[in-house]
């Protein structure tokens, strides 16, 4: 049995010209029979919310043994130091170095039974999504799908290194997902 909980619901605020004013990623906890996994630790700003979520769920941050970073942008990884001792995974291609992280080269990499790290580049070269086979199929998409709107209107992230590849990656998310957890915002049903 695999359980997912949202530790913090991220946001993304832009001004009228589209310049990003504030960005904090969504942060997700996956519990499997053998592992506690956090996908995207989010920012310092979100730390109090994350702490409250751990209390409400009734588990301890120190028991998180694995952290998966969908990519290395600051608004997704700032809180990484909250999970000291956890094994950290990123996909290869990142321009930022994350000390001690395991660099995944595979296109589709099994973290543990039911949890896979799938390469979905386009927002940036290392971007990946986490595919979870729980009560239904979840995709924790990071900035492959920064906002629900990108998925609904099928538009690549405004910030991207390759818009064509970004659209291919959204397609890959669409093929698997019953529920999408975007990089910023609430989870949503894929077939809406
Ligand atoms: Zn982001």
Coordinates of C-alpha atoms and ligand atoms in Angstrom, one line a residue:
X1 CA 0.0 0.0 0.0
X2 CA 1.4 3.4 -1.1
X3 CA 0.1 6.6 0.4
X4 CA 0.6 10.2 -0.8
X5 CA 0.3 13.3 1.2
X6 CA 0.8 16.9 0.2
X7 CA 3.2 18.6 2.6
X8 CA 2.8 22.1 1.1
X9 CA 0.8 23.5 -1.8
X10 CA 3.1 25.6 -3.9
X11 CA 2.3 28.9 -5.6
X12 CA 3.6 30.9 -8.6
X13 CA 2.8 34.6 -8.7
X14 CA 3.6 36.7 -11.8
X15 CA 3.3 40.4 -12.6
X16 CA 1.4 41.7 -15.7
X17 CA 4.5 41.2 -17.9
X18 CA 4.8 37.6 -16.8
X19 CA 7.9 38.2 -14.6
X20 CA 7.9 35.8 -11.6
X21 CA 7.3 37.6 -8.3
X22 CA 7.2 34.6 -6.0
X23 CA 7.6 30.9 -6.5
X24 CA 7.3 28.1 -4.0
X25 CA 7.0 24.5 -5.2
X26 CA 4.5 22.0 -4.0
X27 CA 6.0 19.3 -1.8
X28 CA 4.8 15.7 -1.6
X29 CA 5.4 12.8 0.8
X30 CA 5.2 9.2 -0.5
X31 CA 5.0 6.4 2.1
X32 CA 5.6 2.9 0.9
X33 CA 5.9 -0.2 3.1
X34 CA 9.7 0.3 3.2
X35 CA 10.4 4.0 2.4
X36 CA 9.5 7.5 3.2
X37 CA 10.1 9.7 0.2
X38 CA 9.8 13.4 -0.3
X39 CA 9.5 14.8 -3.8
X40 CA 10.7 18.5 -4.0
X41 CA 11.4 19.9 -0.5
X42 CA 10.2 23.4 -1.6
X43 CA 11.4 26.6 0.0
X44 CA 12.3 28.0 3.4
X45 CA 9.1 30.1 3.2
X46 CA 7.2 26.8 3.1
X47 CA 9.0 25.2 6.0
X48 CA 6.5 26.0 8.7
X49 CA 3.7 24.6 6.5
X50 CA 5.8 21.4 5.9
X51 CA 6.4 21.0 9.6
X52 CA 2.7 21.3 10.4
X53 CA 1.9 18.7 7.8
X54 CA 4.3 16.2 9.3
X55 CA 2.6 16.7 12.7
X56 CA -0.8 16.3 11.2
X57 CA 0.2 13.1 9.3
X58 CA 1.9 11.8 12.4
X59 CA 5.3 11.0 11.0
X60 CA 8.8 12.5 11.5
X61 CA 10.9 14.4 9.0
X62 CA 14.0 12.5 10.3
X63 CA 12.4 9.3 9.0
X64 CA 12.4 10.5 5.4
X65 CA 15.1 8.2 3.8
X66 CA 14.8 9.4 0.2
X67 CA 14.4 12.8 -1.5
X68 CA 13.7 13.1 -5.2
X69 CA 14.3 16.5 -6.8
X70 CA 12.3 16.9 -10.0
X71 CA 15.0 19.5 -11.0
X72 CA 17.4 21.8 -9.3
X73 CA 15.7 25.2 -9.4
X74 CA 15.8 27.0 -6.0
X75 CA 12.1 27.2 -5.5
X76 CA 12.0 23.3 -5.4
X77 CA 15.1 22.4 -3.4
X78 CA 15.8 25.2 -0.9
X79 CA 14.5 23.1 2.0
X80 CA 16.7 20.1 1.2
X81 CA 18.7 20.5 4.4
X82 CA 15.6 19.7 6.3
X83 CA 16.1 16.0 5.4
X84 CA 19.7 15.4 6.6
X85 CA 20.8 11.8 5.9
X86 CA 18.2 11.1 3.2
X87 CA 19.5 9.7 -0.1
X88 CA 18.9 12.4 -2.8
X89 CA 18.2 11.7 -6.4
X90 CA 18.4 14.0 -9.4
X91 CA 18.4 13.2 -13.1
X92 CA 21.5 13.9 -15.1
X93 CA 21.8 17.1 -17.1
X94 CA 21.5 19.6 -14.3
X95 CA 23.6 22.8 -14.4
X96 CA 23.4 23.1 -10.6
X97 CA 25.4 20.7 -8.6
X98 CA 23.7 19.1 -5.6
X99 CA 26.4 17.7 -3.3
X100 CA 26.0 14.1 -2.5
X101 CA 23.1 13.5 -4.8
X102 CA 22.8 10.3 -6.9
X103 CA 22.7 11.2 -10.5
X104 CA 20.2 9.1 -12.4
X105 CA 21.0 8.4 -16.1
X106 CA 18.1 6.1 -16.9
X107 CA 15.0 7.3 -18.8
X108 CA 12.8 5.4 -16.4
X109 CA 14.3 4.5 -13.0
X110 CA 12.6 2.5 -10.3
X111 CA 13.2 4.0 -6.8
X112 CA 11.3 1.2 -5.2
X113 CA 8.2 -0.9 -6.1
X114 CA 5.5 1.4 -7.3
X115 CA 7.7 4.6 -7.5
X116 CA 9.5 5.5 -10.6
X117 CA 11.6 8.5 -11.7
X118 CA 10.7 9.3 -15.3
X119 CA 12.8 11.7 -17.4
X120 CA 10.5 14.5 -18.7
X121 CA 12.8 17.2 -20.0
X122 CA 11.9 20.5 -21.6
X123 CA 11.5 22.9 -18.6
X124 CA 15.2 22.1 -18.1
X125 CA 17.4 19.3 -19.2
X126 CA 17.3 17.3 -15.9
X127 CA 13.5 17.7 -15.3
X128 CA 11.9 14.5 -14.3
X129 CA 8.5 13.4 -12.9
X130 CA 7.7 10.8 -10.3
X131 CA 5.2 8.2 -11.4
X132 CA 3.4 6.5 -8.5
X133 CA 1.3 3.4 -8.7
X134 CA -1.0 3.8 -5.6
X135 CA -4.8 3.5 -5.3
X136 CA -4.6 5.2 -8.8
X137 CA -1.8 6.5 -11.0
X138 CA -0.3 9.7 -9.7
X139 CA 2.3 11.8 -11.5
X140 CA 4.2 14.3 -9.4
X141 CA 5.2 16.4 -12.3
X142 CA 7.4 19.2 -11.0
X143 CA 7.7 21.9 -13.6
X144 CA 7.0 19.4 -16.4
X145 CA 3.5 20.7 -15.5
X146 CA 4.2 23.9 -13.4
X147 CA 0.5 24.8 -13.3
X148 CA -2.8 23.0 -14.0
X149 CA -3.3 25.5 -16.8
X150 CA -0.3 24.1 -18.7
X151 CA -1.9 20.7 -18.7
X152 CA -5.4 21.8 -19.5
X153 CA -4.4 24.1 -22.4
X154 CA -1.4 21.9 -23.4
X155 CA 1.2 24.7 -23.3
X156 CA 4.8 24.3 -22.4
X157 CA 6.1 26.0 -19.2
X158 CA 6.8 29.7 -19.8
X159 CA 10.3 29.0 -18.6
X160 CA 11.8 26.3 -20.7
X161 CA 15.0 25.1 -22.5
X162 CA 13.1 23.2 -25.2
X163 CA 9.4 23.8 -25.8
X164 CA 9.0 20.9 -28.2
X165 CA 10.5 18.5 -25.7
X166 CA 8.4 20.0 -22.9
X167 CA 5.2 19.2 -24.9
X168 CA 6.4 15.6 -25.5
X169 CA 6.9 15.4 -21.7
X170 CA 3.4 16.6 -20.9
X171 CA 2.1 14.0 -23.3
X172 CA 4.1 11.3 -21.4
X173 CA 2.5 12.5 -18.1
X174 CA -1.0 12.5 -19.8
X175 CA -0.6 8.9 -20.9
X176 CA 0.0 7.6 -17.4
X177 CA -1.7 9.9 -15.0
X178 CA -5.1 9.7 -13.3
X179 CA -4.1 12.5 -10.9
X180 CA -1.4 15.1 -11.6
X181 CA 0.4 17.0 -8.9
X182 CA 1.8 20.0 -10.6
X183 CA 5.0 21.9 -9.6
X184 CA 2.9 24.7 -8.2
X185 CA -0.6 24.3 -6.9
X186 CA -3.1 21.6 -6.0
X187 CA -3.4 18.1 -7.4
X188 CA -6.0 17.7 -10.1
X189 CA -7.7 14.9 -12.1
X190 CA -6.1 14.3 -15.4
X191 CA -9.3 13.7 -17.3
X192 CA -11.1 16.9 -16.3
Ligands
LIG1 ZN1 9.1 25.7 -10.1

